[in-house]
PDB file of C-alpha atoms in Angstrom:
ATOM      1  CA  MET A   1      12.214 -11.936 -11.143  1.00 91.00           C
ATOM      2  CA  GLN A   2      14.079 -12.240  -7.908  1.00 93.00           C
ATOM      3  CA  ILE A   3      13.214 -10.547  -4.650  1.00 93.00           C
ATOM      4  CA  GLY A   4      15.821  -7.757  -5.067  1.00 94.00           C
ATOM      5  CA  GLU A   5      14.297  -6.572  -8.340  1.00 95.00           C
ATOM      6  CA  VAL A   6      10.827  -6.748  -6.782  1.00 96.00           C
ATOM      7  CA  ALA A   7      12.094  -4.776  -3.865  1.00 97.00           C
ATOM      8  CA  ALA A   8      13.526  -2.072  -6.191  1.00 97.00           C
ATOM      9  CA  ARG A   9      10.397  -1.829  -8.337  1.00 96.00           C
ATOM     10  CA  THR A  10       7.954  -1.652  -5.378  1.00 97.00           C
ATOM     11  CA  GLU A  11      10.240   0.422  -3.119  1.00 96.00           C
ATOM     12  CA  LEU A  12       9.649  -2.125  -0.450  1.00 96.00           C
ATOM     13  CA  SER A  13      12.425  -3.646   1.754  1.00 96.00           C
ATOM     14  CA  LEU A  14      13.363  -7.314   1.343  1.00 95.00           C
ATOM     15  CA  ARG A  15      12.333  -7.751   5.094  1.00 96.00           C
ATOM     16  CA  THR A  16       8.900  -6.161   4.372  1.00 96.00           C
ATOM     17  CA  ILE A  17       8.248  -8.437   1.293  1.00 96.00           C
ATOM     18  CA  ARG A  18       9.365 -11.471   3.333  1.00 95.00           C
ATOM     19  CA  HIS A  19       6.927 -10.325   6.151  1.00 95.00           C
ATOM     20  CA  TYR A  20       4.065 -10.133   3.629  1.00 95.00           C
ATOM     21  CA  GLU A  21       4.943 -13.590   2.492  1.00 94.00           C
ATOM     22  CA  GLU A  22       4.986 -14.963   6.101  1.00 94.00           C
ATOM     23  CA  THR A  23       1.594 -13.343   6.736  1.00 94.00           C
ATOM     24  CA  GLY A  24       0.036 -14.889   3.508  1.00 92.00           C
ATOM     25  CA  LEU A  25      -0.489 -11.626   1.711  1.00 94.00           C
ATOM     26  CA  VAL A  26       1.842 -12.511  -1.227  1.00 94.00           C
ATOM     27  CA  THR A  27       3.385 -15.764  -2.241  1.00 91.00           C
ATOM     28  CA  PRO A  28       6.219 -16.002  -4.746  1.00 90.00           C
ATOM     29  CA  SER A  29       5.104 -17.702  -7.901  1.00 89.00           C
ATOM     30  CA  ALA A  30       7.982 -19.971  -8.002  1.00 91.00           C
ATOM     31  CA  ARG A  31      11.383 -20.769  -6.674  1.00 89.00           C
ATOM     32  CA  SER A  32      14.555 -21.174  -8.644  1.00 87.00           C
ATOM     33  CA  GLN A  33      16.579 -24.421  -8.477  1.00 88.00           C
ATOM     34  CA  GLY A  34      18.850 -22.624  -5.881  1.00 89.00           C
ATOM     35  CA  GLY A  35      15.704 -21.867  -3.682  1.00 86.00           C
ATOM     36  CA  PHE A  36      15.465 -18.130  -4.554  1.00 88.00           C
ATOM     37  CA  ARG A  37      11.962 -16.679  -4.578  1.00 89.00           C
ATOM     38  CA  LEU A  38      10.683 -15.792  -8.012  1.00 93.00           C
ATOM     39  CA  TYR A  39       7.989 -13.220  -8.725  1.00 95.00           C
ATOM     40  CA  THR A  40       5.775 -12.448 -11.594  1.00 94.00           C
ATOM     41  CA  GLU A  41       4.306  -9.127 -12.706  1.00 94.00           C
ATOM     42  CA  GLY A  42       1.034 -10.233 -10.903  1.00 92.00           C
ATOM     43  CA  ASP A  43       2.979 -10.666  -7.647  1.00 94.00           C
ATOM     44  CA  VAL A  44       4.419  -7.094  -8.151  1.00 96.00           C
ATOM     45  CA  ALA A  45       0.970  -5.789  -8.878  1.00 95.00           C
ATOM     46  CA  ARG A  46      -0.273  -7.395  -5.619  1.00 95.00           C
ATOM     47  CA  LEU A  47       2.546  -5.887  -3.541  1.00 97.00           C
ATOM     48  CA  MET A  48       1.707  -2.562  -5.065  1.00 97.00           C
ATOM     49  CA  VAL A  49      -1.820  -2.825  -3.794  1.00 96.00           C
ATOM     50  CA  ILE A  50      -0.476  -3.732  -0.313  1.00 97.00           C
ATOM     51  CA  ARG A  51       1.945  -0.779  -0.495  1.00 96.00           C
ATOM     52  CA  ARG A  52      -0.835   1.656  -1.371  1.00 96.00           C
ATOM     53  CA  MET A  53      -3.108   0.392   1.367  1.00 97.00           C
ATOM     54  CA  LYS A  54      -0.530   0.620   4.178  1.00 95.00           C
ATOM     55  CA  PRO A  55      -0.261   4.434   4.488  1.00 94.00           C
ATOM     56  CA  LEU A  56      -4.057   4.689   4.564  1.00 96.00           C
ATOM     57  CA  GLY A  57      -4.149   2.697   7.721  1.00 95.00           C
ATOM     58  CA  PHE A  58      -5.366  -0.668   6.570  1.00 97.00           C
ATOM     59  CA  THR A  59      -4.671  -3.700   8.669  1.00 96.00           C
ATOM     60  CA  LEU A  60      -3.102  -6.818   7.342  1.00 95.00           C
ATOM     61  CA  ASP A  61      -6.459  -8.562   7.838  1.00 96.00           C
ATOM     62  CA  GLN A  62      -8.158  -5.845   5.748  1.00 97.00           C
ATOM     63  CA  MET A  63      -5.447  -6.167   3.085  1.00 96.00           C
ATOM     64  CA  ARG A  64      -5.936  -9.912   2.929  1.00 96.00           C
ATOM     65  CA  ASP A  65      -9.739  -9.479   2.750  1.00 97.00           C
ATOM     66  CA  LEU A  66      -9.445  -7.022  -0.221  1.00 97.00           C
ATOM     67  CA  LEU A  67      -6.991  -9.112  -2.041  1.00 96.00           C
ATOM     68  CA  ASP A  68      -9.211 -12.217  -1.626  1.00 95.00           C
ATOM     69  CA  ALA A  69     -12.152 -10.379  -3.010  1.00 96.00           C
ATOM     70  CA  THR A  70     -10.159  -9.095  -6.016  1.00 95.00           C
ATOM     71  CA  ASP A  71      -8.582 -12.328  -6.572  1.00 93.00           C
ATOM     72  CA  ARG A  72     -12.040 -14.075  -6.722  1.00 92.00           C
ATOM     73  CA  LEU A  73     -13.436 -11.422  -9.086  1.00 93.00           C
ATOM     74  CA  ASP A  74     -10.425 -11.698 -11.323  1.00 91.00           C
ATOM     75  CA  GLY A  75     -10.060 -15.393 -11.032  1.00 86.00           C
ATOM     76  CA  GLY A  76     -11.969 -16.491 -14.037  1.00 79.00           C
ATOM     77  CA  ALA A  77     -14.127 -18.854 -12.113  1.00 83.00           C
ATOM     78  CA  ALA A  78     -17.906 -18.645 -12.618  1.00 87.00           C
ATOM     79  CA  LEU A  79     -19.535 -16.523  -9.881  1.00 90.00           C
ATOM     80  CA  ASP A  80     -23.184 -16.465  -9.333  1.00 92.00           C
ATOM     81  CA  ALA A  81     -24.843 -13.176  -9.283  1.00 91.00           C
ATOM     82  CA  ASP A  82     -25.189 -13.010  -5.346  1.00 94.00           C
ATOM     83  CA  GLU A  83     -21.559 -13.965  -4.834  1.00 94.00           C
ATOM     84  CA  ARG A  84     -20.272 -11.352  -7.391  1.00 93.00           C
ATOM     85  CA  GLU A  85     -22.426  -8.745  -5.867  1.00 95.00           C
ATOM     86  CA  ALA A  86     -21.115  -9.503  -2.374  1.00 96.00           C
ATOM     87  CA  LEU A  87     -17.459  -9.386  -3.589  1.00 96.00           C
ATOM     88  CA  LEU A  88     -18.166  -6.028  -5.392  1.00 96.00           C
ATOM     89  CA  GLY A  89     -19.705  -4.819  -2.139  1.00 97.00           C
ATOM     90  CA  ARG A  90     -16.583  -5.646  -0.297  1.00 97.00           C
ATOM     91  CA  VAL A  91     -14.449  -3.853  -2.833  1.00 97.00           C
ATOM     92  CA  SER A  92     -16.722  -0.815  -2.626  1.00 98.00           C
ATOM     93  CA  THR A  93     -16.413  -0.696   1.145  1.00 98.00           C
ATOM     94  CA  TYR A  94     -12.638  -0.533   0.838  1.00 98.00           C
ATOM     95  CA  GLN A  95     -12.872   2.097  -1.842  1.00 98.00           C
ATOM     96  CA  GLU A  96     -15.057   4.229   0.350  1.00 98.00           C
ATOM     97  CA  ALA A  97     -12.740   3.832   3.370  1.00 98.00           C
ATOM     98  CA  ALA A  98      -9.671   4.671   1.131  1.00 98.00           C
ATOM     99  CA  ALA A  99     -11.563   7.770  -0.132  1.00 98.00           C
ATOM    100  CA  GLU A 100     -12.107   8.981   3.515  1.00 97.00           C
ATOM    101  CA  GLN A 101      -8.581   8.439   4.482  1.00 97.00           C
ATOM    102  CA  VAL A 102      -7.318  10.337   1.509  1.00 97.00           C
ATOM    103  CA  GLU A 103      -9.585  13.232   2.578  1.00 97.00           C
ATOM    104  CA  LYS A 104      -8.168  13.134   6.136  1.00 97.00           C
ATOM    105  CA  LEU A 105      -4.626  13.202   4.697  1.00 96.00           C
ATOM    106  CA  ARG A 106      -5.501  16.240   2.495  1.00 97.00           C
ATOM    107  CA  ILE A 107      -6.684  18.078   5.647  1.00 98.00           C
ATOM    108  CA  GLN A 108      -3.493  17.098   7.497  1.00 97.00           C
ATOM    109  CA  LEU A 109      -1.265  18.114   4.518  1.00 97.00           C
ATOM    110  CA  ALA A 110      -3.048  21.607   4.267  1.00 98.00           C
ATOM    111  CA  ARG A 111      -2.578  22.107   8.101  1.00 98.00           C
ATOM    112  CA  ALA A 112       1.098  21.204   7.738  1.00 97.00           C
ATOM    113  CA  GLU A 113       1.552  23.537   4.795  1.00 97.00           C
ATOM    114  CA  ASP A 114      -0.165  26.287   6.625  1.00 97.00           C
ATOM    115  CA  PHE A 115       2.221  25.678   9.704  1.00 97.00           C
ATOM    116  CA  ALA A 116       5.252  25.802   7.515  1.00 96.00           C
ATOM    117  CA  ASP A 117       4.071  28.963   5.816  1.00 95.00           C
ATOM    118  CA  THR A 118       3.460  30.542   9.283  1.00 95.00           C
ATOM    119  CA  LEU A 119       6.982  29.702  10.438  1.00 95.00           C
ATOM    120  CA  ARG A 120       8.536  30.853   7.131  1.00 93.00           C
ATOM    121  CA  ALA A 121       6.702  34.331   7.468  1.00 94.00           C
ATOM    122  CA  ARG A 122       8.212  34.803  10.877  1.00 93.00           C
ATOM    123  CA  LEU A 123      11.727  34.606   9.455  1.00 92.00           C
ATOM    124  CA  PRO A 124      13.434  37.614   7.854  1.00 88.00           C
ATOM    125  CA  ARG A 125      13.605  37.273   4.145  1.00 82.00           C
ATOM    126  CA  ASP A 126      17.303  37.673   3.888  1.00 72.00           C
ATOM    127  CA  ALA A 127      18.327  35.384   6.857  1.00 63.00           C
ATOM    128  CA  PRO A 128      20.086  32.204   5.881  1.00 64.00           C
ATOM    129  CA  ALA A 129      18.496  28.923   6.815  1.00 64.00           C
ATOM    130  CA  THR A 130      19.877  27.618   9.975  1.00 61.00           C
ATOM    131  CA  ARG A 131      20.263  24.054  11.195  1.00 60.00           C
ATOM    132  CA  THR A 132      20.337  22.856  14.713  1.00 58.00           C
ATOM    133  CA  ALA A 133      21.910  19.571  15.752  1.00 55.00           C
TER     134      ALA A 133
END
C-alpha cells in the first residue's frame, strides 16, 4: 500500500512517517516503478508499535532498540539461549517501563477528571455553557 493509505490506517501524518523512515525506524518494503513508497502489513504493524510508544515518552533510540529486539526474536534466525534471554530481557524492560507510564497517565487522568468535576460543581445546573474567545 502507498504512504497515504498507511497514514490513514495508522493515524500518523505523511510527514511523521517520512521522519520515521529518515531516522531508520521504518523502511518501506518496496518502491513502485514511479518511485512511490510501498508498505506491507508488517510495516504498518511496526508503525503502530512506534505510535503506541510515542505517548508513553519513549525516545527514538528506545523505539529503535525495542524494534531491533523484537525483529531479532521474530526473525526466524536461530538464536542461542543466552542471546534469546538477553533479547527477552530487553523486551521485558520496555514492558515494565510502559506499565509504569500507563499508571502515571491513569493518575493524571484521574486528577484531570476530578478538576473538571470540581469546576462543573461550581456552575449552576441550569446555566448554559459559555465560551470565551
